[in-house]
PDB file of C-alpha atoms in Angstrom:
ATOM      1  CA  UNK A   1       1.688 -15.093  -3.143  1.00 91.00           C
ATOM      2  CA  UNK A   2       2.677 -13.917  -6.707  1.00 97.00           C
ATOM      3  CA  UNK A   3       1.341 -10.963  -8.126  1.00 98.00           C
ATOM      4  CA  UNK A   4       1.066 -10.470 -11.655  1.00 98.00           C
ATOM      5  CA  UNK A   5       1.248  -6.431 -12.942  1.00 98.00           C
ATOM      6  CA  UNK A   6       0.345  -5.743 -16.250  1.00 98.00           C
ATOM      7  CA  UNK A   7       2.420  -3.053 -18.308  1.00 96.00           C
ATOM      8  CA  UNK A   8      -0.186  -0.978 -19.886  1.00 97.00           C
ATOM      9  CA  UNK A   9       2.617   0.191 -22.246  1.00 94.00           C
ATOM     10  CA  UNK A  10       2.571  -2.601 -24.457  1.00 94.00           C
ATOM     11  CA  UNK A  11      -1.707  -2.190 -24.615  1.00 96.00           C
ATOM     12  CA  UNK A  12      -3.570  -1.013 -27.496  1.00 96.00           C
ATOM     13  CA  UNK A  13      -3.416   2.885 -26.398  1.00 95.00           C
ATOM     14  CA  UNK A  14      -6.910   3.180 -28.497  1.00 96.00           C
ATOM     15  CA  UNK A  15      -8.621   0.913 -26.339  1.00 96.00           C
ATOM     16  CA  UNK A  16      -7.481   1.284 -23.090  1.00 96.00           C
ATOM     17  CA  UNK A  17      -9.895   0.898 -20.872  1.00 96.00           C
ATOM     18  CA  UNK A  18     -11.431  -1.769 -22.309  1.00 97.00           C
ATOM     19  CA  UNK A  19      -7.563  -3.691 -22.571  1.00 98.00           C
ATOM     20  CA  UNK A  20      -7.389  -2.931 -18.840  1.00 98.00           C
ATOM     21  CA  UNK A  21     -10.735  -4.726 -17.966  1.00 97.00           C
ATOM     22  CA  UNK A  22      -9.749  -7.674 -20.229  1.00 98.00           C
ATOM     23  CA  UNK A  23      -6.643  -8.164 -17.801  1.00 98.00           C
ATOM     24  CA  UNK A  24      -8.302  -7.556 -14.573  1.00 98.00           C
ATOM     25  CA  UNK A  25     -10.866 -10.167 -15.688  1.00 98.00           C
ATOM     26  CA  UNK A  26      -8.198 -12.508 -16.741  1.00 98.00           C
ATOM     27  CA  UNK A  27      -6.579 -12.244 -12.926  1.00 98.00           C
ATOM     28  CA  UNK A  28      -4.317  -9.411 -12.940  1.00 98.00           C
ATOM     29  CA  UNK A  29      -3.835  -8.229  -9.745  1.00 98.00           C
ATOM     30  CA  UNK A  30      -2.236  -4.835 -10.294  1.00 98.00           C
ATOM     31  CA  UNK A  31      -2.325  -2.468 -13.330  1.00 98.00           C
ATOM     32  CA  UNK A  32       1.294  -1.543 -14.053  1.00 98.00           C
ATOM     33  CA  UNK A  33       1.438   1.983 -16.019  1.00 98.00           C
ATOM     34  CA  UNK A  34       4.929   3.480 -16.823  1.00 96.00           C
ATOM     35  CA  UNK A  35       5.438   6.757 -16.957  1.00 97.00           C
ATOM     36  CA  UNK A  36       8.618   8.371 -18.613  1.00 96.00           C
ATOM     37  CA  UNK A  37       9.748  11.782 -19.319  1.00 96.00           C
ATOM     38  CA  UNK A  38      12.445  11.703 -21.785  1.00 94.00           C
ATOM     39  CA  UNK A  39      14.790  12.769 -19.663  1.00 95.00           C
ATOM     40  CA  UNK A  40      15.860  10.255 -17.238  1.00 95.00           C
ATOM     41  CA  UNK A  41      15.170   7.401 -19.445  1.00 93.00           C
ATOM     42  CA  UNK A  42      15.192   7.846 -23.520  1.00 89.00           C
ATOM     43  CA  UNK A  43      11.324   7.696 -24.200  1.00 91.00           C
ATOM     44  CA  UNK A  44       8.110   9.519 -23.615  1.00 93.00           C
ATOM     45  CA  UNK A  45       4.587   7.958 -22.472  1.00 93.00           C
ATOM     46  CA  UNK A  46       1.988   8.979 -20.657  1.00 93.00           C
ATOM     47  CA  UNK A  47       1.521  11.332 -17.601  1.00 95.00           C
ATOM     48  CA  UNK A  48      -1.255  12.305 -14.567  1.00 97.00           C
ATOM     49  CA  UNK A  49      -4.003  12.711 -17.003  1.00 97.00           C
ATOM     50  CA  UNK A  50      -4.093   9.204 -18.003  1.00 97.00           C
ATOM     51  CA  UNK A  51      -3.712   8.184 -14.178  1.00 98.00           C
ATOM     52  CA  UNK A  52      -6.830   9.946 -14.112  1.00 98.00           C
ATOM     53  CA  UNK A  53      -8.486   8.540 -16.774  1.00 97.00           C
ATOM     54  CA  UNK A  54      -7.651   5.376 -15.801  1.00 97.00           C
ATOM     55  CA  UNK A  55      -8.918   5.747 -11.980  1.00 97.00           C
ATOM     56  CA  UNK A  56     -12.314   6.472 -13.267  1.00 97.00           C
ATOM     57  CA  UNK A  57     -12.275   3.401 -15.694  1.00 96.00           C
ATOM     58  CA  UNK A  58     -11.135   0.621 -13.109  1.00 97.00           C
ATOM     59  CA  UNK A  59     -11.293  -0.132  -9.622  1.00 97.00           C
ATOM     60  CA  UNK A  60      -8.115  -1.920 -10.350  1.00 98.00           C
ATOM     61  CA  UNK A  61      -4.915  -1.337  -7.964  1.00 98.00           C
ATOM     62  CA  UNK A  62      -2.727   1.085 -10.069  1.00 98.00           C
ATOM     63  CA  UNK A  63       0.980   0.268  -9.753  1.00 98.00           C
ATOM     64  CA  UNK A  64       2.276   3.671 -11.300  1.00 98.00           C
ATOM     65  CA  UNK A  65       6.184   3.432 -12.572  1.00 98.00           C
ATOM     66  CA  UNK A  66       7.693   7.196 -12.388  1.00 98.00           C
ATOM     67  CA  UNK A  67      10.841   7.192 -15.062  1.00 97.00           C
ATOM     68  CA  UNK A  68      11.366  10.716 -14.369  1.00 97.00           C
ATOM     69  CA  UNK A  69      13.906  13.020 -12.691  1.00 98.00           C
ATOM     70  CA  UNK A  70      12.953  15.116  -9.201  1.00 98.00           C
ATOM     71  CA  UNK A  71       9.809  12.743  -9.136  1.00 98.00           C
ATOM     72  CA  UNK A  72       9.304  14.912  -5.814  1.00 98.00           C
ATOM     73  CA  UNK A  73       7.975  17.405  -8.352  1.00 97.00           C
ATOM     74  CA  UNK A  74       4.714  15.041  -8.983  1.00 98.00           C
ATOM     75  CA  UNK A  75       4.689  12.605  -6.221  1.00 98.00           C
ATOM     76  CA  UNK A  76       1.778  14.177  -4.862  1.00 98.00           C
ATOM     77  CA  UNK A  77      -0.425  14.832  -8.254  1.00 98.00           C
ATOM     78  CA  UNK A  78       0.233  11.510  -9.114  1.00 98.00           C
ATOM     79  CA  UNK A  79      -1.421  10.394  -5.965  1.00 98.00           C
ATOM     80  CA  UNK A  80      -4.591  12.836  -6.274  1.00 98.00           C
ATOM     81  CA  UNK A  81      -4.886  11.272  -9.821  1.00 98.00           C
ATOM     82  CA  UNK A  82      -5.705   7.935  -8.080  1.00 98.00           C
ATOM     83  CA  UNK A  83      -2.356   6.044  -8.145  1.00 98.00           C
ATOM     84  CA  UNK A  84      -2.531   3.434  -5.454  1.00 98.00           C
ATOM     85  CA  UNK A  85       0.993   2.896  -5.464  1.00 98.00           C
ATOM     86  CA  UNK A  86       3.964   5.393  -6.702  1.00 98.00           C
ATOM     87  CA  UNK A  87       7.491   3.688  -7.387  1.00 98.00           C
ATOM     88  CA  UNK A  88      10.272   6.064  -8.626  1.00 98.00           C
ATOM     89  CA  UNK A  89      14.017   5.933  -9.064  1.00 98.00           C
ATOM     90  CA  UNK A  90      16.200   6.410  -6.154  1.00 98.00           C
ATOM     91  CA  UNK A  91      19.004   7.498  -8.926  1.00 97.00           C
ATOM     92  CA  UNK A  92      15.880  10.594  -9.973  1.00 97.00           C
ATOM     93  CA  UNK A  93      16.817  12.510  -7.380  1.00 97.00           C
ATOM     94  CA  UNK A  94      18.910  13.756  -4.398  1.00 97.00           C
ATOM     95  CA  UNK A  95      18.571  11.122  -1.024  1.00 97.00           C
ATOM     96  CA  UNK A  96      16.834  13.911   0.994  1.00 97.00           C
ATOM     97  CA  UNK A  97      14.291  14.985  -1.730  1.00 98.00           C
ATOM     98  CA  UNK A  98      13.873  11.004  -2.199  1.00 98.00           C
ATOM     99  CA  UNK A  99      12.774  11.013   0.915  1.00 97.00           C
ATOM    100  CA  UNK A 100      10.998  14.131   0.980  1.00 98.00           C
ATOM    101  CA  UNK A 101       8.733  12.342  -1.947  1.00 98.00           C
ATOM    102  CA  UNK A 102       8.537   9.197  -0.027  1.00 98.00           C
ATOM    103  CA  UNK A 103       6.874  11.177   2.843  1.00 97.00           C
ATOM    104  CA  UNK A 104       4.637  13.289   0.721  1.00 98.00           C
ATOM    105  CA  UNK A 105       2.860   9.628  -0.947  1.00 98.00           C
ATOM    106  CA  UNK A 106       2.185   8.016   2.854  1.00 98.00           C
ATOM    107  CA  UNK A 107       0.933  11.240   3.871  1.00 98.00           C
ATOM    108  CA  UNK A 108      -1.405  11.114   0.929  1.00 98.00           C
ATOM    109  CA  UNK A 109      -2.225   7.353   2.127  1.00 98.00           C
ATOM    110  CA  UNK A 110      -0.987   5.906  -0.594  1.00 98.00           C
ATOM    111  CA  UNK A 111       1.869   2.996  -1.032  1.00 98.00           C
ATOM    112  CA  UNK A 112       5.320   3.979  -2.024  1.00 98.00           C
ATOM    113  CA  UNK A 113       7.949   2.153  -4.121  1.00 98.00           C
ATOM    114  CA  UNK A 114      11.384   2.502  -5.063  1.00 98.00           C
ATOM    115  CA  UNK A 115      13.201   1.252  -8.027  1.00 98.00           C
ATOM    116  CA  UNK A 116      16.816   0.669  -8.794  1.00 98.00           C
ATOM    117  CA  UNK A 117      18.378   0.702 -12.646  1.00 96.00           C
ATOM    118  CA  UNK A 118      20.579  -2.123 -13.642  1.00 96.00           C
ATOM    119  CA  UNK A 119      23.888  -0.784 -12.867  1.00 95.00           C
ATOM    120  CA  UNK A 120      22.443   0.133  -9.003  1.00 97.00           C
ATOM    121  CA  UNK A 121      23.878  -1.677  -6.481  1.00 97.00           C
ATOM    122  CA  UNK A 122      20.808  -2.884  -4.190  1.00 97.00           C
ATOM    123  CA  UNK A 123      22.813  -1.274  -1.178  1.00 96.00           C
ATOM    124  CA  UNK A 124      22.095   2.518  -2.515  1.00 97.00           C
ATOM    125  CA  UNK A 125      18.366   1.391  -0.960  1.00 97.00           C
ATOM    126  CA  UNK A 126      19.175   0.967   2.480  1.00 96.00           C
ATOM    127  CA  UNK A 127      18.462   3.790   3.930  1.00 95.00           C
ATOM    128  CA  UNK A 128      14.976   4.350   2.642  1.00 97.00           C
ATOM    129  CA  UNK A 129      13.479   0.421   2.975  1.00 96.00           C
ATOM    130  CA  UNK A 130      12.250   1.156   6.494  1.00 94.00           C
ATOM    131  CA  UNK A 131       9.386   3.455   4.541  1.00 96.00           C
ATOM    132  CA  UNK A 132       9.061   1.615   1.365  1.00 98.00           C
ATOM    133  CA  UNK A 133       6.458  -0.862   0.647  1.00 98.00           C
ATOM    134  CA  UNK A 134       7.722  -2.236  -2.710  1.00 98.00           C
ATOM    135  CA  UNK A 135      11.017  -2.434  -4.084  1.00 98.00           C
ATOM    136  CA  UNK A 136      10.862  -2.516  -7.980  1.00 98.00           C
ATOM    137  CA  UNK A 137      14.323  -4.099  -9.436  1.00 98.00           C
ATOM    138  CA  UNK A 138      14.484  -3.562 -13.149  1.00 96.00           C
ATOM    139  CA  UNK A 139      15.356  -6.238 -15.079  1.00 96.00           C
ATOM    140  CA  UNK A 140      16.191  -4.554 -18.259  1.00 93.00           C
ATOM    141  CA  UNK A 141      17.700  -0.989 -19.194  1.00 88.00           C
ATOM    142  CA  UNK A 142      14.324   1.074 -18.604  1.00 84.00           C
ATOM    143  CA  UNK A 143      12.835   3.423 -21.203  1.00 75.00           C
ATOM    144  CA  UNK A 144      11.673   0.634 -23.695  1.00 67.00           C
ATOM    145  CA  UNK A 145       9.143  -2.543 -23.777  1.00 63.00           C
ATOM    146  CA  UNK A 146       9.778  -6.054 -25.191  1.00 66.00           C
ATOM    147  CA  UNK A 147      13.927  -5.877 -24.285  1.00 73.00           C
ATOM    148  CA  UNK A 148      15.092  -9.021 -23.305  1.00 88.00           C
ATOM    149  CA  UNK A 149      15.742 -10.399 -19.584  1.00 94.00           C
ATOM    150  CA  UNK A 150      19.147  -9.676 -17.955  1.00 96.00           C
ATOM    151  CA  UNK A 151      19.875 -12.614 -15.774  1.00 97.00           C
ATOM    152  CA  UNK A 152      22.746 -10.735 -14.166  1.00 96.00           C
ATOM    153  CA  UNK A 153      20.238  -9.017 -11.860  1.00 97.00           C
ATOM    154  CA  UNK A 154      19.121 -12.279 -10.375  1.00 98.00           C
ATOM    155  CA  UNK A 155      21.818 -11.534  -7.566  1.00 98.00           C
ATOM    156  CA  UNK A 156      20.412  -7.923  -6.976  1.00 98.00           C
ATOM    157  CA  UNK A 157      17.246  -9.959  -6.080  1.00 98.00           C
ATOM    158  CA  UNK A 158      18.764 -11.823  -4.002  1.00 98.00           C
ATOM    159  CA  UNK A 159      20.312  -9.281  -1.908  1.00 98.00           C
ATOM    160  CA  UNK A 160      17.185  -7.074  -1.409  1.00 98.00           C
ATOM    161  CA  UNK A 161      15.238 -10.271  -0.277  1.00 98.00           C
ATOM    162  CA  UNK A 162      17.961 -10.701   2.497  1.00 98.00           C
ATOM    163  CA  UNK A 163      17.935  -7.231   3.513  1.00 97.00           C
ATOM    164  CA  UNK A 164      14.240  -6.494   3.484  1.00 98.00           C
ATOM    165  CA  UNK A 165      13.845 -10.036   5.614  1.00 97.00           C
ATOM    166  CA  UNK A 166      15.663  -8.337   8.227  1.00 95.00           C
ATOM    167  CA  UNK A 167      14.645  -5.169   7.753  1.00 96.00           C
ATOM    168  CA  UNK A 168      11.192  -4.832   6.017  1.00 98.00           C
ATOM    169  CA  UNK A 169       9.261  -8.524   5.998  1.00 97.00           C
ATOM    170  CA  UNK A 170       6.072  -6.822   4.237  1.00 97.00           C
ATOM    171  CA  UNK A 171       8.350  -5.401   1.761  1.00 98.00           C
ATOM    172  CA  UNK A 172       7.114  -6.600  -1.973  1.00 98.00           C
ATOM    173  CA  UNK A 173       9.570  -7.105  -4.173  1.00 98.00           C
ATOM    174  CA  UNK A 174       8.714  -6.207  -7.981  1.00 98.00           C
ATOM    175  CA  UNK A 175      10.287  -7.065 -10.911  1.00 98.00           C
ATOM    176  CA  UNK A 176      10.544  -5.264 -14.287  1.00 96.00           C
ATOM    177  CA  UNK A 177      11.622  -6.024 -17.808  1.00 93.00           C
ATOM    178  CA  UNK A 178      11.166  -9.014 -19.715  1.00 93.00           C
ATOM    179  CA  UNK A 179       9.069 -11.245 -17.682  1.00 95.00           C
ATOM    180  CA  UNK A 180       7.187 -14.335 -19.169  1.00 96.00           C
ATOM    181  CA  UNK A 181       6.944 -17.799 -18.750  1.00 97.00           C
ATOM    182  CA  UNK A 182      10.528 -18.720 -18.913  1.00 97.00           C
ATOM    183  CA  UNK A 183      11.750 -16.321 -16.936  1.00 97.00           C
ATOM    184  CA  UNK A 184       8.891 -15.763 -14.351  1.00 98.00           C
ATOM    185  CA  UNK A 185      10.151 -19.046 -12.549  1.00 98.00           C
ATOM    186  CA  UNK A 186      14.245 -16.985 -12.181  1.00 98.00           C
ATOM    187  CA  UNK A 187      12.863 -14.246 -10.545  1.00 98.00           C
ATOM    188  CA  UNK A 188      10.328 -16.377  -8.267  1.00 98.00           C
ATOM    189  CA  UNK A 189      13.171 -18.356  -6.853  1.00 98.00           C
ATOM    190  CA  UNK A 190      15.436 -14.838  -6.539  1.00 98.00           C
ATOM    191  CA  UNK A 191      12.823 -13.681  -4.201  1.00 98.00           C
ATOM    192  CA  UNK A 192      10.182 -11.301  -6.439  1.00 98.00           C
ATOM    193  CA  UNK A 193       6.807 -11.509  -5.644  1.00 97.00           C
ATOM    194  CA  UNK A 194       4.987  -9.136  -7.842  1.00 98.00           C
ATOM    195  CA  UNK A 195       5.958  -9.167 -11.740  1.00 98.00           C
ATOM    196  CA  UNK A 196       5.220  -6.711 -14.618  1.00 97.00           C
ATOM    197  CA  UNK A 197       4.927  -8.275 -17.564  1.00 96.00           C
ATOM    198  CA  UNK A 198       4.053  -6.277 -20.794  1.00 93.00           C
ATOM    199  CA  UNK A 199       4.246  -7.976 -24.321  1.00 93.00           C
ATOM    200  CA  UNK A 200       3.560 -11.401 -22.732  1.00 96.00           C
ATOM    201  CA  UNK A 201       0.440 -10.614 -21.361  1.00 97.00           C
ATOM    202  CA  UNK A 202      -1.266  -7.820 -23.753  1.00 97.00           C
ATOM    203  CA  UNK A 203       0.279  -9.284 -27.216  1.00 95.00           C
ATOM    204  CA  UNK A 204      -1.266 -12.874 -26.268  1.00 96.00           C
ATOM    205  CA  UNK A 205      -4.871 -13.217 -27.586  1.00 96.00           C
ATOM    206  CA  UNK A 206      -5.817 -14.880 -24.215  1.00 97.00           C
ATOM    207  CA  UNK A 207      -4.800 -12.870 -21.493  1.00 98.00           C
ATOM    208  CA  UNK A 208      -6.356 -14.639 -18.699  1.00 98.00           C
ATOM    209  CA  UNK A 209      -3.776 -17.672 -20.019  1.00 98.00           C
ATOM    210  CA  UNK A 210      -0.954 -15.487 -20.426  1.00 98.00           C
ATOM    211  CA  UNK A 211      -1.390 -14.376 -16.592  1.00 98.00           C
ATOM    212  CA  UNK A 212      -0.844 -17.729 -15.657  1.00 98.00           C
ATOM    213  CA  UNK A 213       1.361 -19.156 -17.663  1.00 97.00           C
ATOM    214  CA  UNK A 214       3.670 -16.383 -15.879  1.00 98.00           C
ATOM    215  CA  UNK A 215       2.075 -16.971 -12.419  1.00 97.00           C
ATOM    216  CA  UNK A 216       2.515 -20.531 -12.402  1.00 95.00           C
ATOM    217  CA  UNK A 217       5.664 -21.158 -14.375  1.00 88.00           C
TER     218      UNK A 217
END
């Protein structure tokens, strides 16, 4: 089953809610919101009040992207705000407070992802994919919307999907950074089962067409 996560970054910020029901309606099955601090990646966005916001706005499944450093900080706030799933970076922080933040978002009954830059190697995740219920592979530098597709990280996807079909069968794998039409079909066949797509979903005037196009490529 492919998933298709909307990146609320490349929405119309003025209109939010209302751009988030216009997905949902169109068959999105999560809501993907990215959250940076402009530290670990070069760019600022939003933070736990718009998690808020957004909880009381949708019943929507809220895939929330930490770009931050020590997300064990926030983990839990982030969770109280009504994120349904948290994915940060296992570069963010040190392996023990990684897990220490892993722990805190199942205790809070809430899913838990971990992502992996581009210059990762998928490896640095074994010892946490026991716990983890998505792994989110980014497929472009993170930080910025509408960059273009790195194909090179078709192999990373590859490689988790072996490991997590020993290790973690449930496991989603997520993908991140320049997803659409022509690319959704790479990523399918690498093994990624739930894909963010930003610009090619909220910059197309019909979003319920966009969301397949990607689905079914």
């Amino acid at each position: 089953m492919i998933r298709i996560s909307p990146s609320i970054l490349a929405s119309d910020f003025t209109r939010l809610a209302e751009e988030v029901e216009d997905v949902v309606k169109g068959g999105a099955d999560f809501i993907h919101v990215d959250v940076m601090d402009g530290v670990f990646v070069p760019n600022i966005s939003i933070g736990i009040p718009v998690v808020s916001s957004l909880r009381k706005a949708t019943d929507a499944f809220l895939d929330v992207h930490l770009m931050i450093t020590k997300p064990e900080r926030y983990v839990g706030e982030f969770c109280d705000a009504g994120a349904d799933m948290v994915v940060f970076h296992v570069e963010a922080s040190e392996p023990q407070d990684i897990l220490d933040a892993m722990k805190t978002v199942i205790e809070k009954g809430k899913k838990v992802g971990l992502s992996v830059k581009p210059k990762t190697p998928a490896t640095v995740l074994l010892p946490y994919l026991d716990l983890v219920d998505m792994v989110l592979v980014m497929t472009v530098e993170p930080g910025f919307g509408g960059q273009k597709f790195m194909p090179d990280m078709l192999p990373k996807i590859e490689t988790i999907a072996s490991m997590l079909s020993k290790l973690n069968p449930d496991c989603l794998i997520e993908v991140d950074g320049g997803i659409d039409p022509e690319t959704a079909p790479l990523v399918k066949k690498a093994g990624a089962n739930v894909l963010v797509a930003g610009s090619a979903v909220f910059k197309k005037a019909d979003r319920a067409a966009a969301i397949e196009a990607i689905r079914n490529a």
